[in-house]
Coordinates of C-alpha atoms and ligand atoms in Angstrom, one line a residue:
M1 CA -69.6 -203.6 -77.3
S2 CA -70.9 -201.4 -79.7
D3 CA -72.6 -198.6 -77.8
S4 CA -72.0 -194.7 -78.0
I5 CA -69.5 -194.1 -75.5
K6 CA -69.7 -189.7 -73.9
Y7 CA -66.6 -188.2 -72.7
V8 CA -67.8 -185.4 -70.2
L9 CA -65.9 -182.5 -68.0
D10 CA -66.8 -180.6 -65.6
E11 CA -68.0 -176.9 -65.4
S12 CA -64.7 -176.1 -64.1
R13 CA -62.9 -177.8 -67.1
I14 CA -64.6 -175.5 -69.0
P15 CA -60.3 -173.5 -71.0
R16 CA -59.8 -169.9 -69.0
Q17 CA -58.3 -169.0 -71.7
W18 CA -59.0 -168.7 -75.2
Y19 CA -56.0 -169.8 -78.0
N20 CA -55.2 -168.0 -80.6
L21 CA -53.6 -169.9 -83.6
A22 CA -51.6 -166.3 -84.6
A23 CA -49.0 -166.6 -81.7
D24 CA -47.8 -170.4 -83.6
L25 CA -47.8 -169.6 -87.4
P26 CA -44.7 -170.3 -89.1
E27 CA -45.7 -167.1 -91.2
P28 CA -47.7 -163.8 -89.6
L29 CA -50.9 -163.1 -91.5
P30 CA -50.8 -160.8 -94.3
P31 CA -51.6 -156.9 -93.3
V32 CA -55.8 -155.8 -93.3
L33 CA -55.8 -153.4 -96.1
H34 CA -58.1 -149.8 -96.4
P35 CA -59.6 -150.4 -100.0
G36 CA -58.7 -146.2 -100.7
T37 CA -54.9 -146.1 -99.4
L38 CA -54.0 -150.0 -99.4
Q39 CA -51.9 -149.0 -96.7
P40 CA -52.5 -151.9 -93.8
I41 CA -55.4 -150.2 -90.9
G42 CA -54.5 -149.6 -87.7
P43 CA -57.3 -150.2 -84.4
A44 CA -58.3 -146.9 -85.5
D45 CA -60.1 -147.8 -88.8
L46 CA -61.8 -150.3 -87.2
A47 CA -63.5 -148.4 -84.6
P48 CA -66.6 -146.7 -85.8
L49 CA -67.4 -151.1 -85.9
F50 CA -66.0 -152.5 -82.8
P51 CA -65.0 -152.3 -79.6
M52 CA -61.6 -151.9 -78.5
A53 CA -61.2 -155.2 -77.0
L54 CA -62.7 -157.4 -79.6
I55 CA -60.1 -154.5 -82.4
L56 CA -57.5 -156.1 -80.3
Q57 CA -58.4 -159.3 -80.1
E58 CA -58.3 -159.5 -83.4
V59 CA -54.5 -158.4 -83.9
T60 CA -52.8 -160.0 -81.1
T61 CA -50.5 -162.4 -81.5
E62 CA -50.5 -163.5 -77.8
R63 CA -50.8 -166.9 -77.5
E64 CA -53.3 -166.8 -75.3
V65 CA -56.5 -164.8 -74.0
E66 CA -58.0 -164.6 -71.2
I67 CA -61.7 -165.9 -70.8
P68 CA -63.9 -163.0 -68.9
G69 CA -65.4 -164.7 -65.9
P70 CA -69.1 -163.2 -67.2
V71 CA -68.1 -165.0 -70.6
R72 CA -67.7 -168.3 -68.5
D73 CA -70.6 -168.4 -66.5
V74 CA -72.6 -167.9 -69.5
Y75 CA -70.4 -170.6 -70.6
R76 CA -71.0 -173.4 -67.8
Q77 CA -75.5 -172.8 -69.4
W78 CA -73.8 -175.9 -71.7
R79 CA -69.6 -176.0 -71.9
P80 CA -68.0 -178.5 -71.6
T81 CA -69.7 -179.5 -74.5
P82 CA -69.7 -183.5 -74.9
L83 CA -67.2 -185.6 -76.9
Y84 CA -68.7 -188.4 -78.4
R85 CA -67.2 -191.9 -79.4
A86 CA -69.1 -192.9 -82.7
R87 CA -69.6 -196.7 -82.0
R88 CA -72.1 -197.5 -83.9
L89 CA -71.5 -195.7 -86.6
E90 CA -68.5 -196.9 -86.4
R91 CA -69.9 -200.7 -86.3
A92 CA -72.2 -199.7 -89.0
L93 CA -69.5 -198.0 -91.2
Q94 CA -67.7 -202.2 -90.6
T95 CA -64.2 -199.6 -90.2
P96 CA -61.5 -199.8 -87.7
A97 CA -61.2 -196.4 -87.5
R98 CA -62.2 -194.8 -84.4
I99 CA -64.9 -191.3 -84.6
Y100 CA -65.2 -189.2 -82.7
Y101 CA -67.5 -185.9 -82.7
K102 CA -67.7 -183.2 -80.7
Y103 CA -71.3 -182.2 -80.5
E104 CA -71.9 -178.4 -80.1
G105 CA -76.2 -177.9 -80.5
V106 CA -76.1 -178.4 -76.7
S107 CA -75.9 -174.6 -76.6
P108 CA -79.3 -172.8 -76.5
A109 CA -79.1 -171.5 -80.3
G110 CA -78.7 -175.3 -81.3
S111 CA -74.9 -174.5 -82.6
H112 CA -71.4 -173.6 -82.2
K113 CA -71.9 -170.0 -82.6
P114 CA -72.9 -169.0 -78.9
N115 CA -69.4 -169.4 -78.2
T116 CA -68.4 -166.3 -79.7
A117 CA -72.0 -164.7 -79.8
V118 CA -71.9 -164.2 -76.1
A119 CA -68.3 -163.2 -75.6
Q120 CA -69.0 -159.9 -78.4
A121 CA -72.1 -159.1 -76.7
F122 CA -70.0 -158.8 -73.4
Y123 CA -67.6 -156.7 -74.6
N124 CA -70.5 -154.6 -76.6
K125 CA -71.8 -154.7 -73.0
E126 CA -68.9 -153.3 -71.5
A127 CA -68.2 -150.5 -74.7
G128 CA -71.8 -148.9 -73.1
V129 CA -73.1 -150.0 -76.6
R130 CA -76.7 -150.2 -76.7
R131 CA -78.0 -152.1 -80.2
L132 CA -75.8 -154.5 -82.2
A133 CA -76.0 -154.6 -86.1
T134 CA -74.8 -157.9 -87.6
E135 CA -76.8 -160.3 -91.0
T136 CA -77.6 -164.3 -90.6
G137 CA -78.0 -166.8 -93.2
A138 CA -79.9 -170.0 -91.8
G139 CA -80.9 -167.7 -88.7
Q140 CA -77.9 -169.5 -86.7
W141 CA -75.8 -166.9 -86.2
G142 CA -78.9 -163.9 -85.6
S143 CA -80.6 -166.8 -83.0
S144 CA -77.3 -166.7 -82.0
L145 CA -76.8 -163.4 -81.4
A146 CA -80.1 -162.2 -80.0
F147 CA -80.0 -164.8 -77.1
A148 CA -76.7 -163.7 -76.3
G149 CA -77.8 -159.4 -76.7
A150 CA -81.4 -160.6 -74.2
L151 CA -78.7 -162.0 -71.7
F152 CA -76.5 -158.6 -71.3
G153 CA -79.2 -156.5 -72.7
L154 CA -78.3 -155.0 -76.0
D155 CA -80.7 -155.2 -78.7
V156 CA -80.3 -157.0 -81.6
T157 CA -80.9 -155.9 -85.7
V158 CA -80.4 -159.2 -87.9
F159 CA -80.8 -158.9 -91.6
M160 CA -81.6 -162.0 -92.9
V161 CA -80.8 -163.2 -96.2
K162 CA -83.5 -163.2 -98.0
V163 CA -83.4 -166.9 -99.6
S164 CA -83.5 -168.0 -95.7
Y165 CA -85.9 -165.4 -94.4
D166 CA -88.7 -167.3 -96.8
Q167 CA -87.8 -170.7 -96.2
K168 CA -86.5 -170.9 -92.5
P169 CA -89.3 -168.7 -90.5
Y170 CA -88.8 -170.9 -86.6
R171 CA -84.6 -169.2 -87.0
R172 CA -86.7 -165.8 -87.3
A173 CA -89.1 -166.7 -84.7
L174 CA -86.3 -167.8 -82.5
M175 CA -84.4 -164.2 -82.2
E176 CA -87.9 -162.6 -81.8
T177 CA -88.5 -164.8 -78.9
Y178 CA -85.4 -163.9 -77.5
G179 CA -86.0 -159.6 -78.8
A180 CA -83.8 -159.0 -81.7
R181 CA -86.0 -157.9 -84.3
C182 CA -85.3 -159.4 -87.6
I183 CA -85.0 -157.7 -91.3
P184 CA -84.9 -160.1 -94.8
S185 CA -82.1 -158.6 -96.9
P186 CA -82.1 -156.9 -99.3
S187 CA -84.2 -154.6 -97.4
T188 CA -85.0 -151.1 -98.3
E189 CA -83.9 -150.0 -94.8
T190 CA -80.4 -149.4 -96.4
E191 CA -78.5 -147.4 -98.8
S192 CA -77.0 -151.3 -99.7
G193 CA -79.9 -153.5 -99.9
R194 CA -82.0 -150.2 -101.9
R195 CA -78.8 -150.5 -104.8
I196 CA -78.9 -154.3 -104.6
L197 CA -82.9 -153.8 -105.5
A198 CA -82.5 -152.4 -107.9
A199 CA -80.4 -153.8 -110.1
S200 CA -82.3 -157.5 -109.1
P201 CA -85.8 -156.7 -107.2
D202 CA -85.7 -160.6 -107.2
S203 CA -82.5 -161.1 -105.3
N204 CA -82.6 -164.1 -103.5
G205 CA -79.5 -161.9 -101.3
S206 CA -76.2 -163.7 -99.5
L207 CA -74.5 -163.1 -96.8
G208 CA -71.9 -160.4 -98.5
I209 CA -74.9 -158.3 -99.6
A210 CA -76.4 -158.8 -95.3
I211 CA -72.7 -158.0 -94.2
S212 CA -73.1 -154.4 -96.2
E213 CA -76.7 -153.5 -94.8
A214 CA -75.6 -153.7 -91.0
V215 CA -72.0 -152.4 -91.5
E216 CA -74.1 -149.6 -92.7
V217 CA -76.5 -149.4 -90.0
A218 CA -73.2 -150.1 -87.4
A219 CA -71.4 -147.3 -88.9
S220 CA -74.0 -144.6 -89.5
R221 CA -75.3 -144.6 -85.5
D222 CA -73.1 -144.1 -83.0
D223 CA -75.0 -145.7 -80.3
T224 CA -74.4 -149.7 -82.3
K225 CA -71.9 -151.4 -83.4
Y226 CA -71.9 -154.7 -85.9
S227 CA -70.9 -157.8 -84.3
L228 CA -69.5 -160.9 -87.5
G229 CA -70.7 -164.4 -87.0
S230 CA -67.5 -165.8 -88.8
V231 CA -64.2 -165.3 -90.9
L232 CA -62.1 -162.3 -88.1
N233 CA -59.8 -163.4 -86.3
H234 CA -61.4 -162.9 -83.1
V235 CA -64.1 -164.9 -84.0
L236 CA -61.9 -168.2 -84.9
L237 CA -60.5 -167.1 -81.5
H238 CA -63.3 -167.7 -78.8
Q239 CA -64.3 -170.5 -81.0
T240 CA -61.8 -172.3 -79.3
V241 CA -63.1 -173.7 -76.1
I242 CA -64.3 -176.7 -78.8
G243 CA -60.9 -177.8 -79.8
Q244 CA -59.6 -177.2 -75.9
E245 CA -62.0 -179.2 -74.9
A246 CA -61.4 -181.9 -77.0
I247 CA -58.1 -182.6 -76.1
A248 CA -59.2 -183.2 -72.7
Q249 CA -61.8 -185.6 -73.1
L250 CA -59.2 -187.4 -75.8
E251 CA -57.5 -188.3 -73.4
M252 CA -59.5 -189.8 -70.6
A253 CA -60.9 -192.0 -73.7
G254 CA -56.6 -191.8 -73.9
D255 CA -56.2 -191.1 -77.3
Y256 CA -55.4 -188.5 -80.3
P257 CA -57.1 -187.4 -83.5
D258 CA -54.9 -188.6 -86.3
I259 CA -58.1 -186.9 -89.0
V260 CA -59.9 -183.6 -87.6
V261 CA -62.1 -182.2 -90.0
G262 CA -65.7 -179.4 -89.7
C263 CA -67.0 -177.7 -92.3
T264 CA -66.6 -174.8 -93.7
G265 CA -68.8 -171.4 -93.9
G266 CA -66.3 -168.4 -93.1
G267 CA -64.5 -171.3 -91.8
S268 CA -64.6 -170.4 -87.4
N269 CA -66.1 -173.7 -85.8
F270 CA -63.7 -175.6 -87.4
A271 CA -60.9 -173.3 -86.5
G272 CA -62.2 -173.9 -83.3
I273 CA -61.3 -177.2 -83.2
A274 CA -58.6 -178.0 -85.4
F275 CA -56.4 -174.4 -84.0
P276 CA -55.6 -175.6 -80.7
F277 CA -54.5 -178.8 -82.6
L278 CA -52.8 -177.4 -84.9
G279 CA -51.0 -175.3 -82.5
A280 CA -49.6 -177.7 -80.8
Q281 CA -48.9 -179.7 -83.9
L282 CA -47.0 -176.6 -84.6
R283 CA -45.3 -176.6 -81.4
G284 CA -43.6 -179.3 -82.1
G285 CA -46.5 -182.2 -80.5
R286 CA -48.1 -184.7 -82.5
A287 CA -48.6 -183.7 -86.1
A288 CA -52.4 -184.3 -87.5
R289 CA -54.8 -183.9 -90.4
F290 CA -56.7 -181.0 -90.6
V291 CA -59.5 -181.3 -93.3
A292 CA -62.1 -178.3 -93.8
V293 CA -65.5 -179.1 -96.0
E294 CA -67.4 -177.2 -97.6
P295 CA -70.5 -177.0 -100.1
A296 CA -69.7 -177.7 -103.6
A297 CA -72.3 -175.3 -105.0
C298 CA -69.5 -172.6 -102.6
P299 CA -66.1 -173.2 -103.0
S300 CA -64.5 -170.7 -101.3
L301 CA -61.3 -172.8 -100.4
T302 CA -61.5 -175.4 -103.5
R303 CA -62.2 -173.3 -106.1
G304 CA -61.3 -169.3 -104.8
R305 CA -59.0 -167.0 -105.0
Y306 CA -56.2 -166.4 -102.9
A307 CA -56.7 -162.3 -102.8
Y308 CA -57.3 -159.4 -101.5
D309 CA -60.9 -158.7 -101.6
F310 CA -64.0 -157.2 -100.0
G311 CA -65.7 -159.0 -97.0
D312 CA -69.1 -158.0 -98.1
T313 CA -71.1 -157.3 -101.9
G314 CA -71.4 -153.4 -100.9
H315 CA -67.4 -152.7 -100.4
L316 CA -68.0 -151.2 -96.8
T317 CA -65.5 -153.4 -95.7
P318 CA -61.4 -152.8 -95.9
L319 CA -59.3 -155.8 -97.3
V320 CA -58.4 -159.0 -96.2
K321 CA -57.0 -161.7 -97.8
M322 CA -58.6 -164.9 -98.3
H323 CA -59.9 -167.1 -100.6
T324 CA -62.6 -165.6 -102.5
L325 CA -65.1 -166.3 -104.5
G326 CA -65.3 -162.7 -105.3
S327 CA -67.5 -159.8 -103.3
T328 CA -70.0 -159.7 -106.4
F329 CA -70.9 -164.3 -106.1
I330 CA -74.2 -164.9 -105.4
P331 CA -74.0 -168.0 -104.6
P332 CA -77.2 -170.4 -105.4
G333 CA -79.4 -171.6 -102.6
F334 CA -78.8 -174.6 -101.9
H335 CA -80.0 -176.0 -98.0
A336 CA -77.1 -175.4 -95.4
G337 CA -77.1 -171.0 -95.5
G338 CA -74.1 -170.8 -93.4
L339 CA -71.9 -171.6 -95.2
R340 CA -72.7 -169.9 -98.1
Y341 CA -70.3 -166.9 -98.0
H342 CA -67.7 -165.7 -100.7
G343 CA -65.1 -165.4 -98.5
M344 CA -63.0 -167.5 -96.0
A345 CA -61.9 -166.8 -92.6
P346 CA -58.2 -164.9 -93.3
L347 CA -56.7 -166.9 -90.6
V348 CA -58.2 -170.5 -92.4
S349 CA -56.9 -169.3 -95.6
H350 CA -53.8 -168.8 -94.4
A351 CA -52.8 -172.2 -93.1
H352 CA -54.6 -174.1 -96.4
Q353 CA -51.7 -171.5 -98.3
L354 CA -49.4 -172.5 -95.8
G355 CA -50.0 -175.9 -96.5
L356 CA -51.5 -176.8 -92.3
I357 CA -54.5 -177.9 -93.5
E358 CA -56.8 -179.7 -96.5
A359 CA -60.1 -178.6 -98.0
R360 CA -62.6 -180.6 -100.1
A361 CA -65.9 -179.2 -101.5
Y362 CA -68.8 -182.3 -101.6
P363 CA -72.4 -181.3 -103.2
Q364 CA -75.6 -181.6 -100.9
T365 CA -77.1 -184.1 -101.8
A366 CA -74.1 -186.4 -100.3
C367 CA -73.7 -184.2 -97.2
F368 CA -77.9 -185.3 -96.9
E369 CA -77.3 -188.6 -97.4
A370 CA -74.7 -189.0 -94.8
G371 CA -76.3 -186.7 -92.3
V372 CA -79.3 -189.1 -92.4
F373 CA -77.8 -192.0 -92.1
F374 CA -75.7 -190.7 -88.8
A375 CA -79.0 -189.5 -88.0
R376 CA -79.8 -193.6 -87.9
H377 CA -77.0 -194.5 -86.0
E378 CA -76.3 -191.9 -83.8
G379 CA -79.4 -190.5 -83.2
I380 CA -78.5 -187.0 -83.6
V381 CA -79.8 -184.6 -87.0
P382 CA -77.4 -182.2 -87.3
A383 CA -77.9 -179.4 -89.6
P384 CA -77.4 -179.1 -92.5
E385 CA -73.5 -177.7 -92.8
A386 CA -72.9 -179.9 -90.4
N387 CA -73.9 -182.6 -92.7
H388 CA -71.0 -181.3 -94.4
A389 CA -67.9 -182.3 -91.5
V390 CA -71.0 -185.8 -91.5
K391 CA -69.6 -186.5 -95.1
G392 CA -66.0 -185.5 -94.3
A393 CA -65.7 -187.7 -91.5
I394 CA -67.4 -190.7 -92.8
D395 CA -65.4 -190.4 -96.0
E396 CA -62.2 -190.9 -94.1
A397 CA -63.7 -193.8 -92.3
V398 CA -64.6 -195.0 -95.4
R399 CA -60.7 -195.1 -96.5
C400 CA -59.7 -196.3 -92.6
R401 CA -62.0 -199.4 -94.2
E402 CA -60.7 -199.6 -97.1
E403 CA -56.8 -199.3 -96.2
G404 CA -57.0 -201.4 -93.5
A405 CA -55.8 -198.3 -91.4
S406 CA -57.2 -197.3 -87.9
R407 CA -57.0 -193.8 -87.4
A408 CA -59.0 -191.5 -85.0
I409 CA -61.0 -189.0 -86.6
L410 CA -62.2 -186.0 -84.4
F411 CA -65.4 -184.0 -86.5
N412 CA -67.2 -181.6 -84.9
L413 CA -70.9 -181.5 -84.9
C414 CA -71.7 -177.9 -84.7
G415 CA -75.4 -178.2 -84.7
H416 CA -78.4 -179.8 -84.5
G417 CA -80.8 -179.7 -87.7
H418 CA -84.1 -179.5 -85.4
F419 CA -84.5 -176.2 -87.5
D420 CA -83.9 -177.2 -90.9
M421 CA -86.7 -180.2 -90.6
Q422 CA -88.1 -178.9 -94.0
A423 CA -84.6 -179.5 -95.3
Y424 CA -85.0 -182.7 -94.6
M425 CA -88.4 -183.6 -95.4
D426 CA -87.3 -182.1 -99.1
F427 CA -84.8 -185.0 -98.8
T428 CA -86.5 -187.6 -98.0
A429 CA -88.7 -186.7 -100.7
G430 CA -85.9 -186.8 -103.4
R431 CA -87.0 -183.0 -103.6
I432 CA -82.6 -181.9 -102.9
T433 CA -80.9 -181.7 -105.8
D434 CA -76.9 -180.4 -106.1
Q435 CA -76.9 -176.8 -107.7
A436 CA -74.4 -175.9 -109.7
Y437 CA -72.7 -172.4 -109.3
D438 CA -72.8 -170.5 -112.5
E439 CA -69.0 -170.8 -114.1
G440 CA -70.2 -167.7 -115.5
E441 CA -70.3 -165.5 -112.6
L442 CA -68.1 -166.7 -111.1
A443 CA -65.2 -165.6 -113.9
M444 CA -67.0 -162.2 -113.8
A445 CA -66.8 -161.9 -109.2
L446 CA -62.9 -163.2 -109.4
A447 CA -62.1 -161.0 -112.4
G448 CA -63.9 -157.8 -110.2
L449 CA -61.6 -158.7 -107.5
P450 CA -60.1 -155.3 -106.5
Q451 CA -56.0 -154.8 -107.8
V452 CA -53.6 -155.4 -105.0
Ligands
LIG501 C1 -73.5 -171.0 -89.1 C2 -72.7 -172.2 -89.0 C3 -71.9 -172.2 -89.9 C4 -70.5 -172.2 -90.7 O1 -69.9 -171.3 -90.3 P1 -68.8 -171.6 -89.7 O2 -68.0 -170.0 -89.3 O3 -68.3 -171.7 -91.2 O4 -68.3 -172.7 -89.1 C5 -71.8 -173.6 -90.3 N1 -72.6 -175.3 -89.1 C6 -73.6 -174.2 -88.5 C7 -74.2 -175.4 -87.6 C8 -73.8 -172.4 -88.2 O5 -74.7 -172.3 -87.6

């Protein structure tokens, strides 16, 4: 039998709680610091940016956080998402490994991001917020928040990293279709954007710059809050529906993963699939290896420093301890725009520091090769970001073949690539190259880390 197998849960199996890794960590997360006083910040410090319900989720160490009914109701449109066993891929690789993938591309925006966008829109609406300001890289987050904003009646303003704004007009069209306003960043609409443009008028932009612009807008208006699509604890929390469903689906398959793989930009989809399994391990359950895969051109986990840093380029955010390339580091413009962030989620960084997870970095051509190979055997065209997870999983499967080891590999196929076909056209035409980041620029960005 060579066909793929699909494991489907009915909607009563949508998780009722999000899982919080903080409850099971052997050491607590380092505190978030005020950049002026270097003292730990409290919930009130974040109140201009986020509704209190999300701030409390940011700091809670409760193991389970209940998913509100209206959020579960929206999840029902596409959750539980399918889990597949990639039998055709296994055969093509001639591997004894069992390869499973959780497919998050079935959401309306085409990625895992609506899992948190819907929750964030719900809590903001509850708190009486009228407008959300946010940033987006490749446009997946912007379109996810635009979708969620439309459902809950919130205006959404999206600062989109300029290189992606130019490369991916269809994502912008999707945001506008949902009713959001999309502005290329750096823009002239904010102080942060104007400062960057004055220094480098041709700036490609970066997530760090776009975050500064969105934070500035949210902080300066009473009716507006800020919304972030990754990195923060509450975002990772919301994504744990992925791993919880995968546990139930692998139970149906009578299996358990030896290796869990996810791509990492800010760390949320990796955390979403990995943390429920990691938590089970920390509570004395079966152990697994957890592999975070990042782009070689923006390698925060493998080349960054574990240090306190700002979340944005304009230094408007508090200081968080994370793996960082430096908040002024601007990665080259490669195709996986969703992975172009200078930092890594504090929870993922902390887990890496504690030796609970592994990290590796791949150049983009190798990832596109893996993505095309996957598409030809499994039919789904992955997002360029997801190709990093595909490549990580394929490499593990090849290793199983070489070692004659039959292991179960689970990876998160966090989004489809239907809005990224220009990237695939470029790949097919041989126009995709591996751009190295500038070592000098990285050294400078790291030298500029705040002294804590
Ligand atoms: C945003 C995005 C990513 C990167 O963000 P994480 O928070 O690391 O998950 C990866 N893949 C897809 C499809 C995305 O949309």
